[in-house]
mmCIF file of C-alpha atoms and ligand atoms in Angstrom:
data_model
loop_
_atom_site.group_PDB
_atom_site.id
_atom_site.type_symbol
_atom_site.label_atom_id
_atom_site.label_comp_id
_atom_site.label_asym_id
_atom_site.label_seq_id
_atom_site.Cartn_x
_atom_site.Cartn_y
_atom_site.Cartn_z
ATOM 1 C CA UNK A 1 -77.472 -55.942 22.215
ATOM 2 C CA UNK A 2 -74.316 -54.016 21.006
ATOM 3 C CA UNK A 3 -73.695 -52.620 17.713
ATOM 4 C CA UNK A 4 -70.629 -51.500 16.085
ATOM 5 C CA UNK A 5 -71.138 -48.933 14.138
ATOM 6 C CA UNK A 6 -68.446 -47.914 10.981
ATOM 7 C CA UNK A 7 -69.592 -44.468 9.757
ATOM 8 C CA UNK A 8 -67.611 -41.387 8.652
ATOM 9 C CA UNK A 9 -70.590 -39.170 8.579
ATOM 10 C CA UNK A 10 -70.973 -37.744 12.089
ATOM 11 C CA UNK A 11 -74.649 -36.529 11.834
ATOM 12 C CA UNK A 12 -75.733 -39.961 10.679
ATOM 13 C CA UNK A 13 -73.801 -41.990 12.852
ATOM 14 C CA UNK A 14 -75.318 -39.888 15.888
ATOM 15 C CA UNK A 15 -78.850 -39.935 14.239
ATOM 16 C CA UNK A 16 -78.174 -43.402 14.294
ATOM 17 C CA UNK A 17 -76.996 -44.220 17.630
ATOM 18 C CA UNK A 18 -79.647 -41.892 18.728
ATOM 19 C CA UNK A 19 -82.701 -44.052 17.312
ATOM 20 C CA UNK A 20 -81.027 -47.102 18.366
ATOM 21 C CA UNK A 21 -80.448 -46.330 22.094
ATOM 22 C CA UNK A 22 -83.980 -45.398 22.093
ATOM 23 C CA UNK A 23 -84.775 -49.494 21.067
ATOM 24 C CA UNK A 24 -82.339 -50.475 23.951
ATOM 25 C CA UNK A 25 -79.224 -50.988 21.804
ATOM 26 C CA UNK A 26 -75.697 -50.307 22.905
ATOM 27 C CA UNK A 27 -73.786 -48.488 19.703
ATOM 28 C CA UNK A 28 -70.537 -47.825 19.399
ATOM 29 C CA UNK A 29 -69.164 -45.448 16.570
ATOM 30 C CA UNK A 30 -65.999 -45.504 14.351
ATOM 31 C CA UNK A 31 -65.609 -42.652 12.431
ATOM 32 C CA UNK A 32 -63.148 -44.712 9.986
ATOM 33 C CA UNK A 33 -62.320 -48.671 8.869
ATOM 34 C CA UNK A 34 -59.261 -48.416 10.626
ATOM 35 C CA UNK A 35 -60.479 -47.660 14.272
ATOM 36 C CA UNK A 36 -63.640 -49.428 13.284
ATOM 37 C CA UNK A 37 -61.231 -52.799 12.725
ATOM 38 C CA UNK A 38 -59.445 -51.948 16.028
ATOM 39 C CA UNK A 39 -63.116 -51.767 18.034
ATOM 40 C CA UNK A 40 -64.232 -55.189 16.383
ATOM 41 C CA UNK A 41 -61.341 -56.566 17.538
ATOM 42 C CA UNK A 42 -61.470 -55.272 20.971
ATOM 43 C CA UNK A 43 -64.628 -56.337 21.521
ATOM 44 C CA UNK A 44 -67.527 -58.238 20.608
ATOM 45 C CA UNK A 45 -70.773 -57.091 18.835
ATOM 46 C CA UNK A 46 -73.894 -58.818 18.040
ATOM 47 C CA UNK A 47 -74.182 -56.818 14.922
ATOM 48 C CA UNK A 48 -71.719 -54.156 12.682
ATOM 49 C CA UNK A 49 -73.288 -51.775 10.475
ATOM 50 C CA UNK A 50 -70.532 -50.227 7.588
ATOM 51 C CA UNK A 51 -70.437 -47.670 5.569
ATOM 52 C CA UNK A 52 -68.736 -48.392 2.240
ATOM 53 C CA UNK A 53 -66.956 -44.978 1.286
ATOM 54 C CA UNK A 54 -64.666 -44.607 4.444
ATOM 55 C CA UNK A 55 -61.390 -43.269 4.768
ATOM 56 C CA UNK A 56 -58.607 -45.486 5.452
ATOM 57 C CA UNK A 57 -59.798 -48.502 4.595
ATOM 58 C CA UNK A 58 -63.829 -49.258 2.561
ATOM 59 C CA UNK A 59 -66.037 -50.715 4.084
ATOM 60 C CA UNK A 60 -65.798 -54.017 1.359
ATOM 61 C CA UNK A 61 -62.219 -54.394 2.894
ATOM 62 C CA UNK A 62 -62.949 -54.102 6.169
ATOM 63 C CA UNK A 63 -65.887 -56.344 5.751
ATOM 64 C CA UNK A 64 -63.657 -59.114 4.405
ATOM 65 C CA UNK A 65 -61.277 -59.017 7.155
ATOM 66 C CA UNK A 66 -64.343 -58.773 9.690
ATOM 67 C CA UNK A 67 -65.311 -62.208 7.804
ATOM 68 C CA UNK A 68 -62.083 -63.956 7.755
ATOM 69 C CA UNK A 69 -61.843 -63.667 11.652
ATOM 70 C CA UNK A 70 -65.801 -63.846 12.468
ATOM 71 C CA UNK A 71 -67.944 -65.856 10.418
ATOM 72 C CA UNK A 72 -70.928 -65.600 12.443
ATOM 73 C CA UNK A 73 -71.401 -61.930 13.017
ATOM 74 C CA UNK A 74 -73.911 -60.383 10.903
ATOM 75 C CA UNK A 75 -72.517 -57.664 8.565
ATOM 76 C CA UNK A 76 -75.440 -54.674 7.090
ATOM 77 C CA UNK A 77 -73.613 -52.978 4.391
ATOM 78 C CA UNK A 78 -74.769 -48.503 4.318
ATOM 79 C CA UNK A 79 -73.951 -46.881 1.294
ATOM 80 C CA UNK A 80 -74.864 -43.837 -0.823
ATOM 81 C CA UNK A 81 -74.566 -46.139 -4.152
ATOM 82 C CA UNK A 82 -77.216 -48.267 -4.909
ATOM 83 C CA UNK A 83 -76.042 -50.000 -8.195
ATOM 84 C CA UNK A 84 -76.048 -54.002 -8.656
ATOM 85 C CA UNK A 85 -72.472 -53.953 -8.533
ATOM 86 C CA UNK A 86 -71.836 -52.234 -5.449
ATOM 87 C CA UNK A 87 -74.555 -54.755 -3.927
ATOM 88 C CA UNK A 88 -72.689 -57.697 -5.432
ATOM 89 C CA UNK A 89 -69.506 -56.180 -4.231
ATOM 90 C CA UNK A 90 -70.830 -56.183 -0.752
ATOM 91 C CA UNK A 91 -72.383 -59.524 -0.657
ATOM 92 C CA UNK A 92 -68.705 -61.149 -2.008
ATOM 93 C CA UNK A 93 -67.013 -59.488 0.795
ATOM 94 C CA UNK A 94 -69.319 -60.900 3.116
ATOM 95 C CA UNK A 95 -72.079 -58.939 3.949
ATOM 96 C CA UNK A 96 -75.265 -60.214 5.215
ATOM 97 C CA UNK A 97 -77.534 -57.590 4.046
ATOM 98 C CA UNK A 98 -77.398 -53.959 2.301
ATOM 99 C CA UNK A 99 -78.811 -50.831 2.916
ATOM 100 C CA UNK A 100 -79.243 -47.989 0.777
ATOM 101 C CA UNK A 101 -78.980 -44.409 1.620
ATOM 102 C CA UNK A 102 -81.447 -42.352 2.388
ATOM 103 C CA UNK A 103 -83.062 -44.752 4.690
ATOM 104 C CA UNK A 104 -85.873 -44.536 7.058
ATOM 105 C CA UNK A 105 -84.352 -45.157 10.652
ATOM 106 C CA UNK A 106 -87.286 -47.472 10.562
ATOM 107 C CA UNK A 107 -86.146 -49.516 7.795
ATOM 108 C CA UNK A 108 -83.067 -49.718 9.370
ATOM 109 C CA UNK A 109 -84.462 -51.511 12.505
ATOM 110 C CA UNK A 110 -86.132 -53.744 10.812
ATOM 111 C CA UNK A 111 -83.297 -55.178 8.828
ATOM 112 C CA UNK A 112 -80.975 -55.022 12.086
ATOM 113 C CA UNK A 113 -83.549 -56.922 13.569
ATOM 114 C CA UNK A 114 -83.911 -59.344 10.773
ATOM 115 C CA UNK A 115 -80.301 -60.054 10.948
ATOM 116 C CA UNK A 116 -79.973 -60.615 14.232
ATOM 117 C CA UNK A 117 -82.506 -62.927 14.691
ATOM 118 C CA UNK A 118 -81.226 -64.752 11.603
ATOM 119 C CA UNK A 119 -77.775 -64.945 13.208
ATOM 120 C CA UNK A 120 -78.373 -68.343 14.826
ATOM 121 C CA UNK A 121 -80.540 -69.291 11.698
ATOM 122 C CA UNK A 122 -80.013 -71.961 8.933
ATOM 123 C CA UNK A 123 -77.572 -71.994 6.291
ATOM 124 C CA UNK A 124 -73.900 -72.586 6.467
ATOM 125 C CA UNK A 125 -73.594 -70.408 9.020
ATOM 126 C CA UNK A 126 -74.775 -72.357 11.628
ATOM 127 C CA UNK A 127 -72.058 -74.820 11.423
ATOM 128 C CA UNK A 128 -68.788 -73.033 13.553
ATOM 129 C CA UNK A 129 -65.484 -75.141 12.593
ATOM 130 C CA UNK A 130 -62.263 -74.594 14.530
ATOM 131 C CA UNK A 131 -59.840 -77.226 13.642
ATOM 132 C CA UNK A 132 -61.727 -80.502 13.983
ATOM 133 C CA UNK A 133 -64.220 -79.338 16.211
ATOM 134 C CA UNK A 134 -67.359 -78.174 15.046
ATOM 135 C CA UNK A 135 -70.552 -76.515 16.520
ATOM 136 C CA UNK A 136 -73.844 -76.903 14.866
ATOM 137 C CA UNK A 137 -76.111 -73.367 15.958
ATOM 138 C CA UNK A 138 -79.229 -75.244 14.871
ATOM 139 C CA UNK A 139 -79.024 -78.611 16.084
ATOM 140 C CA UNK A 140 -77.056 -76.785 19.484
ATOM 141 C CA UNK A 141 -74.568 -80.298 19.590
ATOM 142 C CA UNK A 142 -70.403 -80.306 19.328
ATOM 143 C CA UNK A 143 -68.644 -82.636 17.551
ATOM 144 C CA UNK A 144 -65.123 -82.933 17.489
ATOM 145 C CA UNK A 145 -63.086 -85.482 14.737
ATOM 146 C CA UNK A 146 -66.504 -86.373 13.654
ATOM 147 C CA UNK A 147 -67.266 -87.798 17.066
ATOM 148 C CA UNK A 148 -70.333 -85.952 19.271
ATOM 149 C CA UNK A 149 -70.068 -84.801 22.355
ATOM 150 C CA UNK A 150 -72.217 -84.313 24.974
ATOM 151 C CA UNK A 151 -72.443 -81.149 26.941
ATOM 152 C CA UNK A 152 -74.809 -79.999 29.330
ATOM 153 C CA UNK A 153 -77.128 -76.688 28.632
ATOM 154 C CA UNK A 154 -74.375 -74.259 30.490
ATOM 155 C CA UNK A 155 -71.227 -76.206 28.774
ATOM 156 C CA UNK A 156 -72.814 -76.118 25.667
ATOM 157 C CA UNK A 157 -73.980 -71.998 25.866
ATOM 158 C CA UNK A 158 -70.218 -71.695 27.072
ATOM 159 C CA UNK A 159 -69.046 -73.455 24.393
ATOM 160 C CA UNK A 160 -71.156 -71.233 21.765
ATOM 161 C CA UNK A 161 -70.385 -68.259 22.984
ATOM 162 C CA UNK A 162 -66.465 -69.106 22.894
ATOM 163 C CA UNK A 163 -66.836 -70.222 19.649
ATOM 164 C CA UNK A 164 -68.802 -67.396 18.259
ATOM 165 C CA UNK A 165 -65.794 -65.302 19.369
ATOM 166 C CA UNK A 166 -62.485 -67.655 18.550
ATOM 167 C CA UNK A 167 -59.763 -66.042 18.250
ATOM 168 C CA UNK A 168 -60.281 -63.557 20.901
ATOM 169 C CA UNK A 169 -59.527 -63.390 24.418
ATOM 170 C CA UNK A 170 -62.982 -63.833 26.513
ATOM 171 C CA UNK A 171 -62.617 -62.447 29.763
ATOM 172 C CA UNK A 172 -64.296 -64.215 32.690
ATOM 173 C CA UNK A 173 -66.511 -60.653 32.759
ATOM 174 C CA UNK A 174 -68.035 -61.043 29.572
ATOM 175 C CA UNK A 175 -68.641 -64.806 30.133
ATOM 176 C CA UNK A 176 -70.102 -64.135 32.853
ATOM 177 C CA UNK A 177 -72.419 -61.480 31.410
ATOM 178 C CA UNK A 178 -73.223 -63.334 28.194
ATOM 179 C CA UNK A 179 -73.474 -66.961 29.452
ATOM 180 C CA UNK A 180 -74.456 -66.061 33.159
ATOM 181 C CA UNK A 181 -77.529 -63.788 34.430
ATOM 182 C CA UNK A 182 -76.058 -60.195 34.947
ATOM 183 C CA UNK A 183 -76.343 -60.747 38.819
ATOM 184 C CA UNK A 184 -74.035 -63.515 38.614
ATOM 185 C CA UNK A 185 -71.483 -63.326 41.528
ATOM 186 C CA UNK A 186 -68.053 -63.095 40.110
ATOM 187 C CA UNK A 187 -66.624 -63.721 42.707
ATOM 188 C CA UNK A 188 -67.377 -67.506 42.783
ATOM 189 C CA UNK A 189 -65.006 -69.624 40.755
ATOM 190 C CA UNK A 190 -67.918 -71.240 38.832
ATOM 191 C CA UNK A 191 -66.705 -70.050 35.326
ATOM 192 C CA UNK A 192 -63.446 -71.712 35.553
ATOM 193 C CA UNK A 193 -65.017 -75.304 36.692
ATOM 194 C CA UNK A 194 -66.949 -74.802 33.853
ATOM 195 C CA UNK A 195 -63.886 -74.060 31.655
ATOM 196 C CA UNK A 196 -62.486 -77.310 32.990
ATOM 197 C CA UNK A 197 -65.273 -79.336 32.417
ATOM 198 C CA UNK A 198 -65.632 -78.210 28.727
ATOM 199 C CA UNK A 199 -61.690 -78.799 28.212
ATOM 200 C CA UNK A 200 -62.262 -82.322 29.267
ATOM 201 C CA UNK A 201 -64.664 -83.011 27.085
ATOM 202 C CA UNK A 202 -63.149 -81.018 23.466
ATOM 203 C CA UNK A 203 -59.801 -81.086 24.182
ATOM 204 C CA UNK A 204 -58.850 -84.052 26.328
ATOM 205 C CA UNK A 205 -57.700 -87.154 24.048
ATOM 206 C CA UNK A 206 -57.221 -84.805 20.874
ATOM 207 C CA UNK A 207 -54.598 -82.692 18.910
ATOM 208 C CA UNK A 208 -54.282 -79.682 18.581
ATOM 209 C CA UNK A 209 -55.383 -78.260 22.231
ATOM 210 C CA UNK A 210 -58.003 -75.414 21.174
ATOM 211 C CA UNK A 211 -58.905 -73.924 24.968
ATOM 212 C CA UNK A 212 -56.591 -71.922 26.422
ATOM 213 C CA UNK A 213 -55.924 -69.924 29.504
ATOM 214 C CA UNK A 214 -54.509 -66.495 29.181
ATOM 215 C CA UNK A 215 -53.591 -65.866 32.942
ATOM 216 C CA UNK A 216 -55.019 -62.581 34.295
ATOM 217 C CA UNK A 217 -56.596 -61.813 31.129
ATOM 218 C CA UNK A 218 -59.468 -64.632 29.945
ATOM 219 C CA UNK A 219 -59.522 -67.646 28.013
ATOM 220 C CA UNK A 220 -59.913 -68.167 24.452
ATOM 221 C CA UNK A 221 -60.730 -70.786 21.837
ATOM 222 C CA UNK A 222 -57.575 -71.029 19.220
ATOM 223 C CA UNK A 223 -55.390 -73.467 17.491
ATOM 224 C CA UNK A 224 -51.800 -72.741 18.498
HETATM 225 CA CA1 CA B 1 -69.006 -42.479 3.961
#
């Protein structure tokens, strides 16, 4: 489990990362919204924590742009104010949750915890569109121009996880990591049947093409 962490505050962002590599988490700290922007889109979390007061750019902006390009990753506001409008401020922007400060580490946990097992929950959020296609996180089934298709277990994890991440180039590492056990022998060229087999079935017949190859680097899930 990784976390990106967006904190200006040094001794709470390593009291933080402290606690959470403790619970097995990975964290990785910006110390401002700009580098903190640059990290998320780098790489891929399965949760971002943000401060609100943050130099270069607040955490309510940074938030919003973290939404427009990810609509899936949970978002737990940290901020000194506590007032409704701050809260409501957060919550337009995109946030999935808000945490005053002080909090208990323990508190903090929790909620993280909370949210990411509510990631793949109900609500709006479990419906991923990219063009046409869509991906329902409950009901695990792809549809694409309103017709479903049928994907086996490892096409349709595949297919999550690339959606989950549009946008970005996946490299066949973190597929590999994410989709595959951690033993998995990269050197087989497994991943790429499986990228074939998947284009067949979303992208063959239909308009725009949404699975791409970027040689040497990955593939990744756009309309272009
Ligand atoms: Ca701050």
């Amino acid at each position: 489990m990784k976390i990106l962490l967006v904190e200006d505050e040094e001794r709470l962002a390593s009291f933080i990362r402290k606690g959470m590599s403790a619970e097995g988490y990975e964290v990785e700290i910006a110390y401002d919204g700009r580098t903190g922007l640059s990290l998320f889109r780098r790489d891929i979390y399965d949760i971002i924590l943000l401060d609100v007061n943050l130099p270069q750019m607040n955490g309510f902006e940074l938030c919003r742009i973290i939404r427009s390009e990810n609509e899936a990753v949970p978002v737990l506001m940290l901020t000194a104010l506590d007032s409704m409008a701050d809260k409501s401020d957060g919550f337009n922007a995109g946030a999935d949750d808000y945490l005053a400060k002080p909090f208990e580490f323990q508190e903090l946990l929790l909620r993280l915890r909370a949210l990411t097992r509510r990631n793949s929950g109900s609500g709006q959020k479990s419906i991923l569109r990219l063009a046409d296609l869509e991906l329902n996180l409950d009901a695990k089934t792809v549809a694409r121009a309103g017709k479903r298709i049928d994907l086996t277990t490892r096409e349709y994890a595949l297919m999550e996880y690339l959606m989950l991440n549009k946008g970005k180039i996946i490299s066949r590492v973190d597929i590999s990591e994410r989709v595959w056990s951690l033993n998995f022998d990269s050197s087989t060229n497994v991943i790429d049947v499986y990228i074939s087999y998947l284009r067949k079935k979303i992208d063959k017949g239909f308009s725009p093409k949404l699975l791409h190859t970027i040689v040497g680097m990955g593939y990744v899930l756009r309309e272009d």
